[in-house]
mmCIF file of C-alpha atoms in Angstrom:
data_model
loop_
_atom_site.group_PDB
_atom_site.id
_atom_site.type_symbol
_atom_site.label_atom_id
_atom_site.label_comp_id
_atom_site.label_asym_id
_atom_site.label_seq_id
_atom_site.Cartn_x
_atom_site.Cartn_y
_atom_site.Cartn_z
ATOM 1 C CA MET A 24 64.187 117.497 127.022
ATOM 2 C CA ALA A 25 64.899 115.747 123.733
ATOM 3 C CA CYS A 26 67.709 113.214 124.085
ATOM 4 C CA CYS A 27 71.114 114.224 122.737
ATOM 5 C CA LEU A 28 69.963 117.488 121.208
ATOM 6 C CA ILE A 29 73.224 118.297 119.492
ATOM 7 C CA ALA A 30 73.692 114.888 117.991
ATOM 8 C CA LEU A 31 70.154 114.365 116.797
ATOM 9 C CA GLY A 32 68.612 117.799 116.496
ATOM 10 C CA SER A 33 65.280 116.126 117.114
ATOM 11 C CA VAL A 34 62.104 117.759 118.315
ATOM 12 C CA SER A 35 60.669 116.314 121.490
ATOM 13 C CA GLY A 36 57.224 114.826 120.993
ATOM 14 C CA ALA A 37 56.704 114.205 124.685
ATOM 15 C CA GLN A 38 54.041 115.949 126.705
ATOM 16 C CA ALA A 39 55.495 119.001 128.506
ATOM 17 C CA GLN A 40 56.328 118.115 132.094
ATOM 18 C CA ASN A 41 58.298 121.189 133.177
ATOM 19 C CA PRO A 42 57.272 124.842 132.877
ATOM 20 C CA GLU A 43 60.294 125.658 130.710
ATOM 21 C CA ASP A 44 59.313 122.945 128.202
ATOM 22 C CA LYS A 45 56.968 125.427 126.548
ATOM 23 C CA TYR A 46 60.080 127.091 125.071
ATOM 24 C CA GLU A 47 61.643 123.907 123.774
ATOM 25 C CA GLU A 48 59.343 123.157 120.855
ATOM 26 C CA GLN A 49 59.744 126.613 119.360
ATOM 27 C CA ILE A 50 63.502 126.633 119.964
ATOM 28 C CA GLN A 51 63.834 123.291 118.213
ATOM 29 C CA ALA A 52 61.674 124.546 115.358
ATOM 30 C CA ASP A 53 63.889 127.614 114.997
ATOM 31 C CA LEU A 54 66.990 125.424 115.046
ATOM 32 C CA GLY A 55 65.528 123.186 112.359
ATOM 33 C CA GLN A 56 64.838 126.205 110.160
ATOM 34 C CA GLY A 57 68.258 127.748 110.785
ATOM 35 C CA ASN A 58 66.849 130.663 112.784
ATOM 36 C CA LEU A 59 69.680 130.578 115.296
ATOM 37 C CA ASP A 60 69.319 134.142 116.564
ATOM 38 C CA ALA A 61 65.633 133.598 117.289
ATOM 39 C CA ALA A 62 66.432 130.308 119.033
ATOM 40 C CA GLU A 63 69.068 131.988 121.192
ATOM 41 C CA SER A 64 66.665 134.799 122.108
ATOM 42 C CA LEU A 65 64.046 132.267 123.246
ATOM 43 C CA ALA A 66 66.601 130.263 125.224
ATOM 44 C CA ARG A 67 67.688 133.392 127.048
ATOM 45 C CA GLN A 68 64.040 134.216 127.746
ATOM 46 C CA ALA A 69 63.673 130.748 129.272
ATOM 47 C CA ILE A 70 66.655 131.402 131.550
ATOM 48 C CA THR A 71 65.248 134.764 132.602
ATOM 49 C CA ALA A 72 61.924 133.125 133.430
ATOM 50 C CA TYR A 73 63.499 130.075 135.117
ATOM 51 C CA PRO A 74 67.001 131.073 136.303
ATOM 52 C CA ARG A 75 67.455 127.840 138.322
ATOM 53 C CA SER A 76 66.534 125.555 135.446
ATOM 54 C CA GLY A 77 69.263 123.228 134.231
ATOM 55 C CA GLU A 78 67.135 122.419 131.189
ATOM 56 C CA ALA A 79 66.962 126.066 130.163
ATOM 57 C CA TYR A 80 70.753 126.334 130.262
ATOM 58 C CA GLN A 81 71.068 123.093 128.337
ATOM 59 C CA LEU A 82 68.850 124.560 125.610
ATOM 60 C CA LEU A 83 71.006 127.660 125.486
ATOM 61 C CA GLY A 84 74.128 125.510 125.244
ATOM 62 C CA VAL A 85 72.688 123.608 122.274
ATOM 63 C CA VAL A 86 71.855 126.830 120.464
ATOM 64 C CA LEU A 87 75.251 128.378 121.143
ATOM 65 C CA PHE A 88 77.017 125.239 119.995
ATOM 66 C CA LYS A 89 75.106 125.362 116.715
ATOM 67 C CA LYS A 90 76.136 129.015 116.422
ATOM 68 C CA GLN A 91 79.765 127.865 116.861
ATOM 69 C CA ALA A 92 80.113 129.926 120.033
ATOM 70 C CA ALA A 93 81.981 127.112 121.752
ATOM 71 C CA ASP A 94 83.186 128.929 124.866
ATOM 72 C CA GLN A 95 79.745 130.338 125.631
ATOM 73 C CA ALA A 96 78.131 126.964 124.935
ATOM 74 C CA ARG A 97 80.571 125.275 127.322
ATOM 75 C CA GLU A 98 79.672 127.784 130.047
ATOM 76 C CA ALA A 99 75.969 127.111 129.500
ATOM 77 C CA PHE A 100 76.406 123.333 129.701
ATOM 78 C CA GLU A 101 78.572 123.603 132.806
ATOM 79 C CA ARG A 102 75.959 125.842 134.445
ATOM 80 C CA SER A 103 73.270 123.332 133.498
ATOM 81 C CA ILE A 104 75.280 120.577 135.180
ATOM 82 C CA GLU A 105 75.694 122.697 138.316
ATOM 83 C CA LEU A 106 71.933 123.167 138.521
ATOM 84 C CA ASP A 107 70.993 119.607 137.508
ATOM 85 C CA PRO A 108 73.923 117.199 137.960
ATOM 86 C CA ARG A 109 71.739 114.121 137.369
ATOM 87 C CA ASN A 110 70.877 114.799 133.711
ATOM 88 C CA PRO A 111 73.022 112.525 131.473
ATOM 89 C CA GLU A 112 72.028 114.394 128.308
ATOM 90 C CA THR A 113 73.879 117.541 129.304
ATOM 91 C CA TYR A 114 77.093 115.614 129.943
ATOM 92 C CA TYR A 115 76.724 114.020 126.516
ATOM 93 C CA ASP A 116 76.185 117.392 124.844
ATOM 94 C CA LEU A 117 79.213 118.846 126.646
ATOM 95 C CA ALA A 118 81.332 115.915 125.479
ATOM 96 C CA LEU A 119 80.217 116.465 121.875
ATOM 97 C CA LEU A 120 81.246 120.087 122.192
ATOM 98 C CA GLU A 121 84.708 119.103 123.432
ATOM 99 C CA LEU A 122 85.095 116.555 120.649
ATOM 100 C CA SER A 123 84.168 119.147 118.045
ATOM 101 C CA GLN A 124 87.415 120.865 119.052
ATOM 102 C CA ASN A 125 89.405 117.611 119.295
ATOM 103 C CA ARG A 126 89.646 117.999 123.068
ATOM 104 C CA TYR A 127 89.598 114.269 123.767
ATOM 105 C CA GLY A 128 90.965 114.514 127.280
ATOM 106 C CA GLU A 129 88.300 117.040 128.245
ATOM 107 C CA ALA A 130 85.543 114.807 126.816
ATOM 108 C CA VAL A 131 86.357 111.856 129.087
ATOM 109 C CA LYS A 132 84.787 113.016 132.346
ATOM 110 C CA PRO A 133 81.449 114.165 130.908
ATOM 111 C CA LEU A 134 81.104 110.931 128.919
ATOM 112 C CA GLU A 135 81.961 108.833 131.946
ATOM 113 C CA ALA A 136 79.332 110.765 133.886
ATOM 114 C CA CYS A 137 76.810 110.241 131.081
ATOM 115 C CA VAL A 138 77.141 106.438 131.057
ATOM 116 C CA ARG A 139 77.304 106.314 134.838
ATOM 117 C CA LEU A 140 73.951 108.081 135.046
ATOM 118 C CA ASP A 141 72.489 106.250 132.038
ATOM 119 C CA SER A 142 74.232 102.883 131.840
ATOM 120 C CA GLU A 143 71.911 101.741 129.019
ATOM 121 C CA ASN A 144 73.040 104.523 126.666
ATOM 122 C CA ALA A 145 74.677 102.535 123.857
ATOM 123 C CA GLN A 146 75.690 105.659 121.926
ATOM 124 C CA GLY A 147 77.321 107.060 125.045
ATOM 125 C CA HIS A 148 79.373 103.893 125.511
ATOM 126 C CA LEU A 149 80.367 103.951 121.833
ATOM 127 C CA LEU A 150 81.508 107.556 122.033
ATOM 128 C CA LEU A 151 83.400 106.932 125.261
ATOM 129 C CA GLY A 152 85.163 104.016 123.588
ATOM 130 C CA ARG A 153 86.190 106.259 120.708
ATOM 131 C CA VAL A 154 87.573 108.830 123.130
ATOM 132 C CA TYR A 155 89.516 106.183 125.055
ATOM 133 C CA HIS A 156 90.947 104.819 121.806
ATOM 134 C CA ASN A 157 92.066 108.270 120.672
ATOM 135 C CA LEU A 158 93.844 108.609 124.022
ATOM 136 C CA ASN A 159 95.609 105.248 123.467
ATOM 137 C CA ARG A 160 93.553 103.587 126.187
ATOM 138 C CA THR A 161 92.724 100.680 123.922
ATOM 139 C CA LEU A 162 91.667 98.021 126.423
ATOM 140 C CA PRO A 163 89.062 100.242 128.129
ATOM 141 C CA ALA A 164 87.933 101.306 124.649
ATOM 142 C CA ILE A 165 87.335 97.681 123.668
ATOM 143 C CA GLU A 166 85.208 97.155 126.765
ATOM 144 C CA GLU A 167 83.102 100.222 125.938
ATOM 145 C CA PHE A 168 82.597 99.074 122.343
ATOM 146 C CA LYS A 169 81.539 95.629 123.550
ATOM 147 C CA ARG A 170 79.093 97.204 125.984
ATOM 148 C CA ALA A 171 77.623 99.373 123.217
ATOM 149 C CA ILE A 172 77.124 96.293 121.006
ATOM 150 C CA GLN A 173 75.612 94.352 123.892
ATOM 151 C CA LEU A 174 73.080 97.126 124.405
ATOM 152 C CA SER A 175 72.441 97.736 120.698
ATOM 153 C CA PRO A 176 73.763 94.965 118.417
ATOM 154 C CA ARG A 177 72.928 96.910 115.255
ATOM 155 C CA LEU A 178 74.358 100.249 116.403
ATOM 156 C CA PRO A 179 76.036 101.873 113.370
ATOM 157 C CA LEU A 180 79.870 101.893 113.475
ATOM 158 C CA ALA A 181 80.095 99.970 116.766
ATOM 159 C CA HIS A 182 81.503 96.830 115.122
ATOM 160 C CA TYR A 183 83.778 99.001 112.950
ATOM 161 C CA HIS A 184 85.325 100.774 115.937
ATOM 162 C CA LEU A 185 85.692 97.515 117.857
ATOM 163 C CA GLY A 186 87.432 96.019 114.823
ATOM 164 C CA TYR A 187 89.748 99.020 114.556
ATOM 165 C CA ALA A 188 90.644 98.690 118.237
ATOM 166 C CA TYR A 189 91.367 94.976 117.805
ATOM 167 C CA GLN A 190 93.498 95.743 114.760
ATOM 168 C CA SER A 191 95.554 98.277 116.705
ATOM 169 C CA GLN A 192 96.272 95.473 119.190
ATOM 170 C CA GLY A 193 97.404 93.156 116.392
ATOM 171 C CA GLU A 194 94.326 90.934 116.746
ATOM 172 C CA LEU A 195 93.666 90.758 113.031
ATOM 173 C CA THR A 196 91.309 87.783 112.971
ATOM 174 C CA ALA A 197 89.050 89.381 115.581
ATOM 175 C CA ALA A 198 89.249 92.705 113.721
ATOM 176 C CA LEU A 199 88.273 91.063 110.437
ATOM 177 C CA GLY A 200 85.229 89.492 112.059
ATOM 178 C CA GLU A 201 84.044 92.862 113.357
ATOM 179 C CA TYR A 202 84.604 94.562 109.997
ATOM 180 C CA LYS A 203 82.549 91.884 108.267
ATOM 181 C CA GLN A 204 79.733 92.388 110.747
ATOM 182 C CA GLU A 205 79.841 96.140 110.104
ATOM 183 C CA ILE A 206 79.692 95.487 106.360
ATOM 184 C CA GLU A 207 76.632 93.306 106.829
ATOM 185 C CA LEU A 208 74.867 95.908 108.965
ATOM 186 C CA ASN A 209 76.124 99.019 107.178
ATOM 187 C CA PRO A 210 76.851 98.013 103.563
ATOM 188 C CA ARG A 211 77.526 101.522 102.286
ATOM 189 C CA PHE A 212 80.213 102.345 104.844
ATOM 190 C CA TYR A 213 83.341 101.911 102.760
ATOM 191 C CA ASP A 214 86.078 102.116 105.432
ATOM 192 C CA ALA A 215 85.200 98.680 106.781
ATOM 193 C CA TYR A 216 85.701 97.180 103.307
ATOM 194 C CA TRP A 217 89.212 98.444 102.678
ATOM 195 C CA LEU A 218 90.420 97.680 106.197
ATOM 196 C CA ALA A 219 89.020 94.158 105.856
ATOM 197 C CA GLY A 220 90.666 93.976 102.438
ATOM 198 C CA ASN A 221 94.056 94.826 103.943
ATOM 199 C CA ILE A 222 93.713 92.001 106.463
ATOM 200 C CA GLU A 223 92.609 89.507 103.828
ATOM 201 C CA LEU A 224 95.579 90.560 101.686
ATOM 202 C CA GLU A 225 97.935 90.076 104.627
ATOM 203 C CA HIS A 226 96.440 86.613 105.172
ATOM 204 C CA GLY A 227 96.999 85.767 101.488
ATOM 205 C CA GLN A 228 93.281 85.652 100.682
ATOM 206 C CA LEU A 229 93.712 87.467 97.394
ATOM 207 C CA ALA A 230 90.307 86.809 95.853
ATOM 208 C CA SER A 231 88.494 88.027 98.950
ATOM 209 C CA ALA A 232 90.773 91.067 99.225
ATOM 210 C CA GLU A 233 90.184 91.976 95.586
ATOM 211 C CA ALA A 234 86.407 91.772 96.012
ATOM 212 C CA LEU A 235 86.540 94.013 99.077
ATOM 213 C CA PHE A 236 88.749 96.632 97.419
ATOM 214 C CA ARG A 237 86.572 96.675 94.299
ATOM 215 C CA LYS A 238 83.496 97.217 96.476
ATOM 216 C CA VAL A 239 85.144 100.278 98.027
ATOM 217 C CA ILE A 240 85.931 101.639 94.570
ATOM 218 C CA GLU A 241 82.299 101.103 93.601
ATOM 219 C CA LEU A 242 81.146 103.050 96.674
ATOM 220 C CA LYS A 243 83.864 105.705 96.542
ATOM 221 C CA PRO A 244 85.638 105.828 93.179
ATOM 222 C CA GLY A 245 88.182 108.388 94.387
ATOM 223 C CA GLY A 246 89.237 106.357 97.421
ATOM 224 C CA THR A 247 92.990 105.966 96.968
ATOM 225 C CA GLN A 248 93.330 103.402 99.789
ATOM 226 C CA ALA A 249 91.232 100.919 97.829
ATOM 227 C CA HIS A 250 93.047 101.541 94.533
ATOM 228 C CA TYR A 251 96.369 101.036 96.295
ATOM 229 C CA GLY A 252 95.158 97.882 98.027
ATOM 230 C CA LEU A 253 93.837 96.525 94.735
ATOM 231 C CA ALA A 254 97.197 97.286 93.087
ATOM 232 C CA ARG A 255 98.942 95.194 95.755
ATOM 233 C CA VAL A 256 96.572 92.297 95.073
ATOM 234 C CA LEU A 257 97.168 92.564 91.331
ATOM 235 C CA LEU A 258 100.928 92.693 91.868
ATOM 236 C CA ALA A 259 100.768 89.554 94.007
ATOM 237 C CA GLU A 260 98.818 87.856 91.201
ATOM 238 C CA LYS A 261 101.320 89.105 88.573
ATOM 239 C CA ARG A 262 98.595 91.096 86.807
ATOM 240 C CA LEU A 263 101.134 93.826 86.278
ATOM 241 C CA ALA A 264 99.432 96.028 83.672
ATOM 242 C CA GLU A 265 96.307 96.219 85.826
ATOM 243 C CA ALA A 266 98.421 97.022 88.888
ATOM 244 C CA GLU A 267 100.097 99.846 86.967
ATOM 245 C CA THR A 268 96.704 101.334 86.129
ATOM 246 C CA GLU A 269 95.577 101.283 89.761
ATOM 247 C CA LEU A 270 98.813 102.862 91.001
ATOM 248 C CA LYS A 271 98.605 105.634 88.418
ATOM 249 C CA THR A 272 95.089 106.345 89.695
ATOM 250 C CA VAL A 273 96.513 106.737 93.206
ATOM 251 C CA LEU A 274 99.309 109.018 92.027
ATOM 252 C CA LYS A 275 96.942 111.164 90.014
ATOM 253 C CA GLU A 276 95.165 111.983 93.293
ATOM 254 C CA ASN A 277 98.319 112.134 95.399
ATOM 255 C CA PRO A 278 101.513 112.610 93.357
ATOM 256 C CA GLU A 279 103.686 112.409 96.495
ATOM 257 C CA ASP A 280 102.388 109.056 97.748
ATOM 258 C CA LEU A 281 105.708 107.382 98.565
ATOM 259 C CA GLU A 282 104.304 103.853 98.918
ATOM 260 C CA ALA A 283 102.526 104.078 95.581
ATOM 261 C CA HIS A 284 105.744 105.185 93.844
ATOM 262 C CA TYR A 285 107.660 102.349 95.512
ATOM 263 C CA THR A 286 105.084 99.743 94.506
ATOM 264 C CA LEU A 287 104.975 101.127 90.961
ATOM 265 C CA ALA A 288 108.781 100.789 90.804
ATOM 266 C CA ARG A 289 108.400 97.119 91.737
ATOM 267 C CA VAL A 290 105.714 96.676 89.078
ATOM 268 C CA TYR A 291 107.955 98.189 86.392
ATOM 269 C CA GLN A 292 110.870 96.076 87.610
ATOM 270 C CA GLN A 293 108.840 92.892 87.143
ATOM 271 C CA MET A 294 107.635 94.119 83.740
ATOM 272 C CA GLY A 295 111.260 94.550 82.653
ATOM 273 C CA ARG A 296 110.850 98.313 82.240
ATOM 274 C CA LYS A 297 114.195 99.231 83.773
ATOM 275 C CA GLU A 298 114.202 102.969 83.048
ATOM 276 C CA ASP A 299 110.673 103.440 84.414
ATOM 277 C CA SER A 300 111.551 101.428 87.508
ATOM 278 C CA GLU A 301 114.703 103.461 88.160
ATOM 279 C CA ARG A 302 112.748 106.692 87.729
ATOM 280 C CA GLU A 303 110.230 105.612 90.359
ATOM 281 C CA TYR A 304 112.981 104.548 92.766
ATOM 282 C CA ARG A 305 114.604 107.983 92.351
ATOM 283 C CA THR A 306 111.246 109.575 93.154
ATOM 284 C CA VAL A 307 111.014 107.435 96.274
ATOM 285 C CA ALA A 308 114.504 108.515 97.372
ATOM 286 C CA ALA A 309 113.669 112.175 96.768
ATOM 287 C CA LEU A 310 110.424 111.935 98.755
ATOM 288 C CA ARG A 311 112.208 110.238 101.650
ATOM 289 C CA ALA A 312 114.882 112.938 101.662
ATOM 290 C CA GLN A 313 112.183 115.602 101.626
ATOM 291 C CA GLY A 314 110.486 113.921 104.556
ATOM 292 C CA ARG A 315 113.726 113.862 106.565
ATOM 293 C CA ARG A 316 114.324 117.574 105.854
ATOM 294 C CA GLU A 317 110.803 118.478 106.931
ATOM 295 C CA ALA A 318 111.142 116.387 110.097
ATOM 296 C CA ALA A 319 114.424 118.130 110.927
ATOM 297 C CA ARG A 320 112.744 121.537 110.618
ATOM 298 C CA GLU A 321 109.952 120.631 113.056
ATOM 299 C CA PRO A 322 110.370 122.061 116.560
ATOM 300 C CA PRO A 323 111.098 119.505 119.286
#
């Protein structure tokens, strides 16, 4: 079977080794062309012909997942695992299905099984680390990210996720190092730039922070995080008119951004524009009051 069918959607080029493999090439071709009904029909034919085949059920699960029939796909993957509990690919596919529905807790066991059966699967370790981190199990997540990088040093987003985990632990210097490695390996991935920019700003490295934020804006002009970060740099450097421009860009995209209104109030205050500053502070107070009212209405 082709590795990680859901994630990669690739067509296996390997010589057929199992009788049911004769169905796989056509099913993958149908999937690639968007012929999902035809792919499902073939997968069900494979199961009829080989009812004890875990691979046939895995194929059906892939097709059903692509058809967004999550419950049926889950049943197919679970049946595949019953028939062939030593195939790491099916556990990986099942985990991807769970994650597509934000069921992080349910994704843990299949991912743990995947990397237990295939300990060299860097992508599996990376995904398991992401699941652990989403479940606030940060230390195990860090170990999984490190293992993924050890196995595949250039694996996309591995350094980014390790950096994010370090940052959540307050280890900003280590986080910055990982973000910079991600930038070097993946120069068009903008999140690493603005997170690195925030750390550089916190460390007082204004020139470096400005360069990072401007790179994000170049890659993603509508990215409000970078415009806001750049505004903070400009405010720290007393380049107040430029800071005002950046903050207005943020507020054009998100008129209720409380932090942007607060920072703009500070900019106006330093510019001596008292009325504008007071107006922004009133907006901040109104947004905070609105937030408290909304929080009070939320069920416990």
